[in-house]
PDB file of C-alpha atoms in Angstrom:
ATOM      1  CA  UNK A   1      72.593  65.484  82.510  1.00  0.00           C
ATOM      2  CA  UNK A   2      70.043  67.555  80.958  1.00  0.00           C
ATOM      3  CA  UNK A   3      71.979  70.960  82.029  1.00  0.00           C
ATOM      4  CA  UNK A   4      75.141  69.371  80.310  1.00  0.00           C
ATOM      5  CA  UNK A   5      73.506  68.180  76.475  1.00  0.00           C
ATOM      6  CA  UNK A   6      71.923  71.794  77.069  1.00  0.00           C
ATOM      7  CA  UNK A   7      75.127  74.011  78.037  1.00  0.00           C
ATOM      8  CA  UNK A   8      73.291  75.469  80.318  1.00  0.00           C
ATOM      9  CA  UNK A   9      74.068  76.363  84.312  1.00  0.00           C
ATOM     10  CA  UNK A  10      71.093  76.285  86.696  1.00  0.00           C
ATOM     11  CA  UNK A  11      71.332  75.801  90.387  1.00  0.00           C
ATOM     12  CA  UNK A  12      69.791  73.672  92.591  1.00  0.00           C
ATOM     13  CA  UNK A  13      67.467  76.118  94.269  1.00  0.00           C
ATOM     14  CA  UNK A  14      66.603  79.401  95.104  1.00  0.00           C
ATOM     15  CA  UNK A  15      68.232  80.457  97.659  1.00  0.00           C
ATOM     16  CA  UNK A  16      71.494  78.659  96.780  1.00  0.00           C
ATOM     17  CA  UNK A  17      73.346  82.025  96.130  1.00  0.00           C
ATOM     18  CA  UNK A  18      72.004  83.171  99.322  1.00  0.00           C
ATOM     19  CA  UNK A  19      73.607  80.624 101.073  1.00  0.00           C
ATOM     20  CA  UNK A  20      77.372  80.907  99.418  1.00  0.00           C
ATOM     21  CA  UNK A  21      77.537  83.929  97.326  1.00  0.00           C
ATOM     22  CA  UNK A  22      80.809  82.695  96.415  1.00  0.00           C
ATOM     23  CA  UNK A  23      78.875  80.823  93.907  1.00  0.00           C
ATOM     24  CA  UNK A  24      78.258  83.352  91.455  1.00  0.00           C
ATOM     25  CA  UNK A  25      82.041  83.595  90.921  1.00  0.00           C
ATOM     26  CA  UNK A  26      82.132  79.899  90.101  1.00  0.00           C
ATOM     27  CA  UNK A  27      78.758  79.829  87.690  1.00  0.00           C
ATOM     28  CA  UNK A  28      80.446  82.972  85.528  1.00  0.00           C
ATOM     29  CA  UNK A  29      84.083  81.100  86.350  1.00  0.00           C
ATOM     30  CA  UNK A  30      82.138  77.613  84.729  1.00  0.00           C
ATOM     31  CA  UNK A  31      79.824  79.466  82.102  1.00  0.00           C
ATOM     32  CA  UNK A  32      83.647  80.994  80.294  1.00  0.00           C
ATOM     33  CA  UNK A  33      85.331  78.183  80.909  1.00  0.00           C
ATOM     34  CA  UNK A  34      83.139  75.383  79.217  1.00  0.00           C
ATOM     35  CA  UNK A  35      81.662  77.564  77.067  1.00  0.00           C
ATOM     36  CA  UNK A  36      78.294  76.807  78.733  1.00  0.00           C
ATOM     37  CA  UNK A  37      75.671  79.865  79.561  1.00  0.00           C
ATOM     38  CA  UNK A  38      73.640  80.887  82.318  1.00  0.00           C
ATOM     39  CA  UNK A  39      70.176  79.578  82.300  1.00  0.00           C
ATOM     40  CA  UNK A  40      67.722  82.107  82.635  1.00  0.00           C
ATOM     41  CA  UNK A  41      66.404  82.129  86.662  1.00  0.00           C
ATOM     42  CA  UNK A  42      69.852  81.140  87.679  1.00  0.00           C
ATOM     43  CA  UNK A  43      70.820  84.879  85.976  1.00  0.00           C
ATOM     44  CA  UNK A  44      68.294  86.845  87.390  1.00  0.00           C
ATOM     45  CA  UNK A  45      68.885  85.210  91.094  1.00  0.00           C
ATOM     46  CA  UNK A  46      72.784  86.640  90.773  1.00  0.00           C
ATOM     47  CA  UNK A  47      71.613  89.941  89.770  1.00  0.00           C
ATOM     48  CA  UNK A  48      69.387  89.709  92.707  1.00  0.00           C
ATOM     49  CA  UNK A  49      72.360  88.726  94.867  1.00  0.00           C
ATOM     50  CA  UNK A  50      74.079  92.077  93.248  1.00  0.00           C
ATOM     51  CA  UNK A  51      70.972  94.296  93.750  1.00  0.00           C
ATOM     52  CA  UNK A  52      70.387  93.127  97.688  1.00  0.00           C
ATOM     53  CA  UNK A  53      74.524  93.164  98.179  1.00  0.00           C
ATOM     54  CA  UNK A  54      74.741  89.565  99.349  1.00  0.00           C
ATOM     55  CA  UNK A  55      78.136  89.489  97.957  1.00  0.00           C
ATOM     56  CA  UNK A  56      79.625  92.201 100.317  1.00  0.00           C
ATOM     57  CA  UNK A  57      79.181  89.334 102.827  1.00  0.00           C
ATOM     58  CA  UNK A  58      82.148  87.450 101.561  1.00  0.00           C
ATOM     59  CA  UNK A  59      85.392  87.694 103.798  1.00  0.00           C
ATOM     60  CA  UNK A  60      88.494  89.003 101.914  1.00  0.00           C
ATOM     61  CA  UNK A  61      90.337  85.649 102.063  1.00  0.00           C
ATOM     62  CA  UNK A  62      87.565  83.957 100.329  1.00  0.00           C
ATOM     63  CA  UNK A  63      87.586  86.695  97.774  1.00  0.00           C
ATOM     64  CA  UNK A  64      90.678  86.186  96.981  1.00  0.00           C
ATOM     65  CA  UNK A  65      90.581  82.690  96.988  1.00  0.00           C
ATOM     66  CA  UNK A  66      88.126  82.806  93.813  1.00  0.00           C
ATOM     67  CA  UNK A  67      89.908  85.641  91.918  1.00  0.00           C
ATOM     68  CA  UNK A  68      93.093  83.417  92.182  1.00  0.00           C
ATOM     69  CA  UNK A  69      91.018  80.980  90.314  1.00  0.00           C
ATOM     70  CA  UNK A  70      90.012  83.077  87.615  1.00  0.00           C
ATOM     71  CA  UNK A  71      93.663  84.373  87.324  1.00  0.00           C
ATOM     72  CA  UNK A  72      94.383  80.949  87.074  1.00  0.00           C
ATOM     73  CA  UNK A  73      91.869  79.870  83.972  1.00  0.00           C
ATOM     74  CA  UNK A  74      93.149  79.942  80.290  1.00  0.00           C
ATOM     75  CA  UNK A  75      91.374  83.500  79.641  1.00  0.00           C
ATOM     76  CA  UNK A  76      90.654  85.095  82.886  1.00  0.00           C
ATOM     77  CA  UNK A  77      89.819  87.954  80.849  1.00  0.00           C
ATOM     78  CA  UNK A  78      86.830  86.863  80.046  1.00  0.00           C
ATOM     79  CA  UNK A  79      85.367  85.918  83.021  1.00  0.00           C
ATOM     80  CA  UNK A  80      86.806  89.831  84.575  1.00  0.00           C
ATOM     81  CA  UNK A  81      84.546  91.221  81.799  1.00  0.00           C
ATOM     82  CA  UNK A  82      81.229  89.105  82.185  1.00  0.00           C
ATOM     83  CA  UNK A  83      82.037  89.566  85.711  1.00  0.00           C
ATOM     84  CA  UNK A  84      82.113  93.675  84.836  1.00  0.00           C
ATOM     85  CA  UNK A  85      79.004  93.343  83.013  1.00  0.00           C
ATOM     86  CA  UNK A  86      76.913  92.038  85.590  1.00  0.00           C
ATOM     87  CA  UNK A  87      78.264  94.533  88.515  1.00  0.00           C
ATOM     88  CA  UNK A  88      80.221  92.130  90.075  1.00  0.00           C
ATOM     89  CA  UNK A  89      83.749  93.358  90.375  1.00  0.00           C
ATOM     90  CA  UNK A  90      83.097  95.863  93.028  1.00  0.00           C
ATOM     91  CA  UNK A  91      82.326  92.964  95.561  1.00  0.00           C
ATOM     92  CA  UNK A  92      86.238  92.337  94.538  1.00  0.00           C
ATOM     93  CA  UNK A  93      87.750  96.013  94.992  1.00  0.00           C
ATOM     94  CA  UNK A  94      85.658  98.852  94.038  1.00  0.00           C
ATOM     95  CA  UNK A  95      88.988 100.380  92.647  1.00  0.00           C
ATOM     96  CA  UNK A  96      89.299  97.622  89.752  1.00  0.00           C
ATOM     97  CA  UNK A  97      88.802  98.947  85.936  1.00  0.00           C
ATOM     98  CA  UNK A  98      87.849  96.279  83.651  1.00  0.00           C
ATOM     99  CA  UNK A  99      87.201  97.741  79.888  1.00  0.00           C
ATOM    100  CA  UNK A 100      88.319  96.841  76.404  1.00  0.00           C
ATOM    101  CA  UNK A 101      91.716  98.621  77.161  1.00  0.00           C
ATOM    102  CA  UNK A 102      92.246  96.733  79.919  1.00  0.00           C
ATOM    103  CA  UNK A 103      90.571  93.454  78.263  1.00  0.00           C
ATOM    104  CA  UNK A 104      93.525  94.155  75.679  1.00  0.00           C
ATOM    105  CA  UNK A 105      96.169  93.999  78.003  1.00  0.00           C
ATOM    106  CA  UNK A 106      95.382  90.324  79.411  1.00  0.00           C
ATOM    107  CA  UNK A 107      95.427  89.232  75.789  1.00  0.00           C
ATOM    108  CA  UNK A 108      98.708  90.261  75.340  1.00  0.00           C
ATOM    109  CA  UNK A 109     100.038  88.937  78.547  1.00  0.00           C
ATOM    110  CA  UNK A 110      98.687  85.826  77.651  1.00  0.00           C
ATOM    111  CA  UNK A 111     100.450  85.997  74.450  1.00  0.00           C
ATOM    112  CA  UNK A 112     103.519  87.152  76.462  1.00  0.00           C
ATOM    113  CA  UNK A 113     103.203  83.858  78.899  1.00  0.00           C
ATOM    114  CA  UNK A 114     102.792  81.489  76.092  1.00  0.00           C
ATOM    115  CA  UNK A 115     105.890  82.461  74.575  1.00  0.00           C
ATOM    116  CA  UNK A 116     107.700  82.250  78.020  1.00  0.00           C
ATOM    117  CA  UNK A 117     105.785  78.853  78.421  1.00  0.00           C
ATOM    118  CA  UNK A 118     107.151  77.594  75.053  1.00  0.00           C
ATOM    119  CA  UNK A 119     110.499  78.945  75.745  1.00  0.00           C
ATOM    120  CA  UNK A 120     111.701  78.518  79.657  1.00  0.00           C
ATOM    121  CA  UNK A 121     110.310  75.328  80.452  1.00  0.00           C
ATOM    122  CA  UNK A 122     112.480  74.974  83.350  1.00  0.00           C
ATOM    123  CA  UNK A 123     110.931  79.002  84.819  1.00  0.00           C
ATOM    124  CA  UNK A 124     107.678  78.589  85.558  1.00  0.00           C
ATOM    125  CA  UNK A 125     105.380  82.081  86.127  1.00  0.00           C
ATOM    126  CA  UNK A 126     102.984  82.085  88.454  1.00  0.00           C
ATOM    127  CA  UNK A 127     100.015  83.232  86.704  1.00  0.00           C
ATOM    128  CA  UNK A 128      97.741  84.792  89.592  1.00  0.00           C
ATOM    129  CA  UNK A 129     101.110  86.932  90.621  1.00  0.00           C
ATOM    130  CA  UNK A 130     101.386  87.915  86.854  1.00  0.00           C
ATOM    131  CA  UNK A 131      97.606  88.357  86.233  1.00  0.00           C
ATOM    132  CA  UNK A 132      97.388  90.356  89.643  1.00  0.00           C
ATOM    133  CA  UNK A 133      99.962  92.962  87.870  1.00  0.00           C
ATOM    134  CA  UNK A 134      97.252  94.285  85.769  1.00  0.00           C
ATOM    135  CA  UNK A 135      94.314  94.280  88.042  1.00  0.00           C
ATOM    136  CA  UNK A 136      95.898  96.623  89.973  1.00  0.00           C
ATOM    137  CA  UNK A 137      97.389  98.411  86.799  1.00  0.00           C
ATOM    138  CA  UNK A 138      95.392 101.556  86.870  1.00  0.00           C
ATOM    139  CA  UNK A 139      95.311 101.914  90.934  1.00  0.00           C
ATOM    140  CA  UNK A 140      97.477 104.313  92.784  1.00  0.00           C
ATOM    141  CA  UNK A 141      99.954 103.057  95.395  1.00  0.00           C
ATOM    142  CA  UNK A 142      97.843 103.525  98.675  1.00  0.00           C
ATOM    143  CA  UNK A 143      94.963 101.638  96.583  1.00  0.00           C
ATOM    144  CA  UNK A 144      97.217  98.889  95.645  1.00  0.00           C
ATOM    145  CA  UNK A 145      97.835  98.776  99.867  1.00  0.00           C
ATOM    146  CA  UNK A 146      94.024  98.639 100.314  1.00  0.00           C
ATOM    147  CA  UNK A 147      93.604  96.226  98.002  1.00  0.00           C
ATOM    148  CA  UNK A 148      95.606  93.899  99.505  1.00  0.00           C
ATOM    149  CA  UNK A 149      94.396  95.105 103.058  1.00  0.00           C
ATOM    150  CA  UNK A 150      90.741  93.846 102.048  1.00  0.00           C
ATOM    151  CA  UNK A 151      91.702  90.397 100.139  1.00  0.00           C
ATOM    152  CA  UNK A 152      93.260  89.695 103.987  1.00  0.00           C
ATOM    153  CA  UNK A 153      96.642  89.256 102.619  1.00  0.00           C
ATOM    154  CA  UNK A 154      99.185  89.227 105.564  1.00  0.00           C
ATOM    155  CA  UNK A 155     101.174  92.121 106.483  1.00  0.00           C
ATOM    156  CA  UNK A 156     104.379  91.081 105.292  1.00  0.00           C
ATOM    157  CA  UNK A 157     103.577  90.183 101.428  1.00  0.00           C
ATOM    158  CA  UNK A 158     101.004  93.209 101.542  1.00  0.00           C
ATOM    159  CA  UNK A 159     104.058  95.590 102.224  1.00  0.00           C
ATOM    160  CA  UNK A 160     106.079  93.102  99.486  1.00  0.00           C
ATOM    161  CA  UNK A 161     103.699  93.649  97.106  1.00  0.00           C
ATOM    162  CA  UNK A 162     103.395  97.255  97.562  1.00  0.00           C
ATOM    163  CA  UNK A 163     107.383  97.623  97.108  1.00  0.00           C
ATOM    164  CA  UNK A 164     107.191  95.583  94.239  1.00  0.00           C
ATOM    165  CA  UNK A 165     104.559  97.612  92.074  1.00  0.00           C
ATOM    166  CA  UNK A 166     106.451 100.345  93.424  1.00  0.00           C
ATOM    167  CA  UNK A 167     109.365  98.881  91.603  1.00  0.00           C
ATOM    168  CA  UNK A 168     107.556  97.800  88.516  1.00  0.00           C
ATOM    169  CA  UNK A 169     106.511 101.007  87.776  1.00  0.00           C
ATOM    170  CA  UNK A 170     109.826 103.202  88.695  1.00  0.00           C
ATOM    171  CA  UNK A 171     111.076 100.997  86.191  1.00  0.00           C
ATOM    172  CA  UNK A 172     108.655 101.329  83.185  1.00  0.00           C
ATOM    173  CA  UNK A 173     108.477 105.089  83.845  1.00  0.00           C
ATOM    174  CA  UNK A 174     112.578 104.648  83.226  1.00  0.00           C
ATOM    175  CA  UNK A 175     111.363 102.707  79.924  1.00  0.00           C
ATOM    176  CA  UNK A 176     108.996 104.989  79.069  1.00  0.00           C
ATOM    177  CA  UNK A 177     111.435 106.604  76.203  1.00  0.00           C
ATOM    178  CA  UNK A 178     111.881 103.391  75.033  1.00  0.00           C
ATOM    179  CA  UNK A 179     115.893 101.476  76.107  1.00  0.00           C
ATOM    180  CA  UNK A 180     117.790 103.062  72.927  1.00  0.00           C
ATOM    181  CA  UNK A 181     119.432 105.295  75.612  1.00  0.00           C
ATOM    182  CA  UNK A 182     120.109 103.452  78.348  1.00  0.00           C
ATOM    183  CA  UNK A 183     122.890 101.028  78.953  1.00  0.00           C
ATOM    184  CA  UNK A 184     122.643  97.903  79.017  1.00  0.00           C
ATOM    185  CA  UNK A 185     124.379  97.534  82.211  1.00  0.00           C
ATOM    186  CA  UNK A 186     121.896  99.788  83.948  1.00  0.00           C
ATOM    187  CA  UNK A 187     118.518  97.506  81.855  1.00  0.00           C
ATOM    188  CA  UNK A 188     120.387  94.285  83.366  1.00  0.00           C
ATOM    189  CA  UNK A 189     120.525  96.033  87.097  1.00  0.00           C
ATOM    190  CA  UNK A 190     116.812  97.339  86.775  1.00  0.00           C
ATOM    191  CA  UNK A 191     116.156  93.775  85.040  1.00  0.00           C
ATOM    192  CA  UNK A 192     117.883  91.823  88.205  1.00  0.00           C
ATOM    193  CA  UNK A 193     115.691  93.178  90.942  1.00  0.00           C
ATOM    194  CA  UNK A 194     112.155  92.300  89.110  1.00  0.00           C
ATOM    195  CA  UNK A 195     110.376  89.085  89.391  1.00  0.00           C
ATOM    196  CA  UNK A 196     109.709  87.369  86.198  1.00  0.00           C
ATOM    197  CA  UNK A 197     106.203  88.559  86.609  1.00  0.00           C
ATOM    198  CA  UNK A 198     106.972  91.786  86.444  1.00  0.00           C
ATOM    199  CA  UNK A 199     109.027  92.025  83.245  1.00  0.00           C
ATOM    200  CA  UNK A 200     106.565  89.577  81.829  1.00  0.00           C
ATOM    201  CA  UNK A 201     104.312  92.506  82.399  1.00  0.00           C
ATOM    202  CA  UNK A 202     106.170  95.262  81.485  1.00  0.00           C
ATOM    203  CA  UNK A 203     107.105  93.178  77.932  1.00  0.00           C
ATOM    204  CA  UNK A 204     102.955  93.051  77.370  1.00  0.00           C
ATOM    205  CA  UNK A 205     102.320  96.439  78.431  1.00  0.00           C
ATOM    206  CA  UNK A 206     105.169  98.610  76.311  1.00  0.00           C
ATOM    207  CA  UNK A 207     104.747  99.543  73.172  1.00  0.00           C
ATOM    208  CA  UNK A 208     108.379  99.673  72.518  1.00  0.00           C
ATOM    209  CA  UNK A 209     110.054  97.018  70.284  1.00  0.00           C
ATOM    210  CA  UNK A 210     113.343  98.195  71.871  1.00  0.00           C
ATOM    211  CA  UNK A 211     112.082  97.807  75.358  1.00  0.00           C
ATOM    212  CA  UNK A 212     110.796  93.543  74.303  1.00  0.00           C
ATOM    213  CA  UNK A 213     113.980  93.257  72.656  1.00  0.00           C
ATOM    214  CA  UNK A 214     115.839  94.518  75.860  1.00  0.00           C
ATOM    215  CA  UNK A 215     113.719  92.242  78.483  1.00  0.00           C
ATOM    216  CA  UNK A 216     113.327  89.116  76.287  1.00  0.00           C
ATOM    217  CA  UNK A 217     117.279  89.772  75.705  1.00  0.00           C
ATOM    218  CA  UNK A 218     117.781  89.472  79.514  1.00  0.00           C
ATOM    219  CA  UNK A 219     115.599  86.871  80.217  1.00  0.00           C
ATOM    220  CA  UNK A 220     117.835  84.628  77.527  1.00  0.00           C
ATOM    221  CA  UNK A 221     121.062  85.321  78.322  1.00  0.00           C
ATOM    222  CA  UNK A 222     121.168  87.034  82.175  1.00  0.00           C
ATOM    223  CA  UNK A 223     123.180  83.605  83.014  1.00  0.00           C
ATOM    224  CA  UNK A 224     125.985  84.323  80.609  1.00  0.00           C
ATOM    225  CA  UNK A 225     126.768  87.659  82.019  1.00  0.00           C
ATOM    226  CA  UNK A 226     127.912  86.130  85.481  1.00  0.00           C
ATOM    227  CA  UNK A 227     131.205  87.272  86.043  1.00  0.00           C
ATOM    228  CA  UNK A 228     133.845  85.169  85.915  1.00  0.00           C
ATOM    229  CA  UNK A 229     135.937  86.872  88.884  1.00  0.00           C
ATOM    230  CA  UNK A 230     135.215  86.041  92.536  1.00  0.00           C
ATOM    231  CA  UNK A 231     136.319  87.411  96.185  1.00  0.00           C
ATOM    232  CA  UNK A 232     139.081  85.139  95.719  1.00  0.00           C
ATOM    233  CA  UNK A 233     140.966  87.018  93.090  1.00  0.00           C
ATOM    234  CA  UNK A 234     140.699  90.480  94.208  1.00  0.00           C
ATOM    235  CA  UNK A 235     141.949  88.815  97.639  1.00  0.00           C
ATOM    236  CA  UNK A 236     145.072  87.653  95.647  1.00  0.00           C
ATOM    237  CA  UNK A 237     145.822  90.650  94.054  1.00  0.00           C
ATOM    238  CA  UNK A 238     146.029  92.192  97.248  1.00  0.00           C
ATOM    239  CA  UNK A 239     142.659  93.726  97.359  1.00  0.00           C
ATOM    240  CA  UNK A 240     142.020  94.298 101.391  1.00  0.00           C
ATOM    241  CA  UNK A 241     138.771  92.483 102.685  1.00  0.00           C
ATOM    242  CA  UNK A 242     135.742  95.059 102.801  1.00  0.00           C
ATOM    243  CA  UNK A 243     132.444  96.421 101.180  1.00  0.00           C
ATOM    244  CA  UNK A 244     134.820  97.610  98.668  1.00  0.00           C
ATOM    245  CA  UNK A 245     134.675  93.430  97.027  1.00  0.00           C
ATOM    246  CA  UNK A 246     130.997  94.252  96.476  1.00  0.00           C
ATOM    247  CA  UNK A 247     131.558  97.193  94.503  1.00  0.00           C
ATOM    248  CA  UNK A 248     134.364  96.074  92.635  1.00  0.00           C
ATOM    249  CA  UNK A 249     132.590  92.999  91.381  1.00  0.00           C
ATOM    250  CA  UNK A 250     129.601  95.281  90.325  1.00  0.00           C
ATOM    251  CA  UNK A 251     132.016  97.465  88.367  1.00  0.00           C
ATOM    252  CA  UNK A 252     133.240  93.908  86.421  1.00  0.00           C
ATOM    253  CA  UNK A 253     129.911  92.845  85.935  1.00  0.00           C
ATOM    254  CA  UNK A 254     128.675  96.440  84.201  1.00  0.00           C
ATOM    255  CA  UNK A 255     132.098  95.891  82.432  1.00  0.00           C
ATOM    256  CA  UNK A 256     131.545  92.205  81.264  1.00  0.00           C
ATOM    257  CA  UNK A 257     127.693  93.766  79.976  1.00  0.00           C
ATOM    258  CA  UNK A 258     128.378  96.863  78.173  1.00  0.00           C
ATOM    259  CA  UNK A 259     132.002  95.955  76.731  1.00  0.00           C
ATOM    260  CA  UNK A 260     131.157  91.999  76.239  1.00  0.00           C
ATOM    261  CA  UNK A 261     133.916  90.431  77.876  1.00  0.00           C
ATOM    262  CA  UNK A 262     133.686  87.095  76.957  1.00  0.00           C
ATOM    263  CA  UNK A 263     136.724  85.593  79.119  1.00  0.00           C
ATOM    264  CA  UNK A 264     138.281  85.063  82.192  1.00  0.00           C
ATOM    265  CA  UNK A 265     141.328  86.472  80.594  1.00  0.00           C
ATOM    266  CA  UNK A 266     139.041  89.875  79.151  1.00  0.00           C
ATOM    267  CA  UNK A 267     137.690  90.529  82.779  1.00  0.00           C
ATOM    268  CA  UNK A 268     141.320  90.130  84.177  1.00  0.00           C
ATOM    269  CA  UNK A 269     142.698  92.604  82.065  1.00  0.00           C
ATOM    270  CA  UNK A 270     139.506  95.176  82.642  1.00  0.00           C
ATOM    271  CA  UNK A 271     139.723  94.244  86.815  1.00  0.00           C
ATOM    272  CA  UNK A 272     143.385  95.205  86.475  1.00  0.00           C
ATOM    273  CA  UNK A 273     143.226  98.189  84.706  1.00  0.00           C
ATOM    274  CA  UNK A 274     140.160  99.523  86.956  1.00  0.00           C
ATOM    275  CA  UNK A 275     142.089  98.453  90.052  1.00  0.00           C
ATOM    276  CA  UNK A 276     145.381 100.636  89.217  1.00  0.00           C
ATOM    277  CA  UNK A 277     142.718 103.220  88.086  1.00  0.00           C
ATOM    278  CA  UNK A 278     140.931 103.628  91.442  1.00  0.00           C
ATOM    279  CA  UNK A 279     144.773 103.920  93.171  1.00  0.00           C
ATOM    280  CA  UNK A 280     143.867 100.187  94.564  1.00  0.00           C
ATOM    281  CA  UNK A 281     146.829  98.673  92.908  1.00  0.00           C
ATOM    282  CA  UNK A 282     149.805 100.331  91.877  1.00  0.00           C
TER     283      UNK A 282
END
């Protein structure tokens, strides 16, 4: 009770951090969230913990059980930086950067994922895959793998979410001029293959109004851009059955994007024209 009217977080004993030293995430994961602080033995037993490396104790899975939950909290970024300040984020990875840049970036993803919030209801985002995006912002690929090695993540989403920084970032490099240049067919096929995390992330990151515009664009109307044309009507124009539908239905989707067909009758027209064009039809 007293520890509550106070703001203040003590624990029980001692040796309590010596026994769990998952703890120390929680008290720092508590003290931001509540707005409480630290009481003043409580402090100097976790930089004790940090000084005698209790912390590089903790399994991986555990780890990353507690950094989901900070990922998770309204403004994870400022538990990452009182978790920075007292030495703690090497027990995490010793390849995570936590400084005022990066303390900027969370702020505007968080701006970023209210907006989306407000907006797409019906879409949720997970926030520890989002939040995750810029943790491992400033590593290089084989540290993103080791990363994910030590937090005892299994094989198959470690490789996953390898490819898909891999991704993320062959993408933003394309972005990197800004989208001005590049059609919008090729931003919706770039767009398509990204989880919502990820072009959450790239729209905090950029500093291009053309490349928010662009993402924020596809995340609105993606739906609308479904073709109207199926298997079944290059089947009865006489199209023969093959790998050849796939690429055909690509070429009336880039069509329905960068020349706005807005009907069934448009795309027929376009399919047709394309179709005599290849030597398909006559």
């Amino acid at each position: 009770q007293r520890d509550i009217k106070e703001k203040t977080i003590r624990v029980l004993h001692s040796l309590s951090f010596v026994e769990d030293p998952t703890r120390v995430f929680r008290a720092i994961r508590f003290e931001k969230r509540f707005g409480f602080k630290i009481g003043k033995q409580t402090l100097s037993l976790i930089k004790n913990a940090v000084k005698l490396n209790f912390l590089s104790r903790i399994r991986g899975k555990r780890i990353w059980s507690e950094l989901a939950l900070i990922l998770k909290e309204e403004a994870p970024e400022a538990i990452l930086a009182r978790l920075e300040e007292l030495d703690l984020l090497r027990f995490i990875s010793p390849d995570i950067v936590f400084n005022k840049e990066k303390e900027k970036l969370f702020g505007q993803m968080h701006a970023v994922y209210q907006w989306h919030e407000f907006l797409y209801q019906g879409k949720s985002v997970d926030k520890v895959q989002f939040y995750i995006l810029a943790i491992v912002d400033n590593m290089k690929l084989p540290d993103v793998a080791k990363f994910a090695a030590g937090m005892e993540i299994s094989e198959r989403f470690r490789k996953r979410a390898v490819e898909n920084v891999e991704h993320l970032r062959l993408t933003m490099a394309r972005f990197s001029q800004g989208a001005a240049g590049i059609k919008k067919s090729e931003i919706y096929r770039m767009l398509d293959s990204l989880s919502r995390e990820a072009m959450l992330f790239i729209m905090a990151r950029t500093r291009s109004d053309e490349v928010k515009k662009a993402i924020s664009g596809y995340i609105t109307h993606h739906n609308v851009y479904k073709p109207f044309t199926t298997g079944e009507d290059l089947k009865r124009l006489g199209v023969p059955e093959g790998p050849l539908y796939k690429e055909i239905l690509e070429k009336v989707k880039e069509a329905k994007i960068d020349l706005d067909l807005k009907t069934k009758e448009a795309e027929s027209h376009f399919l047709e024209a394309y179709l005599v064009e290849r030597g398909i039809l006559t």
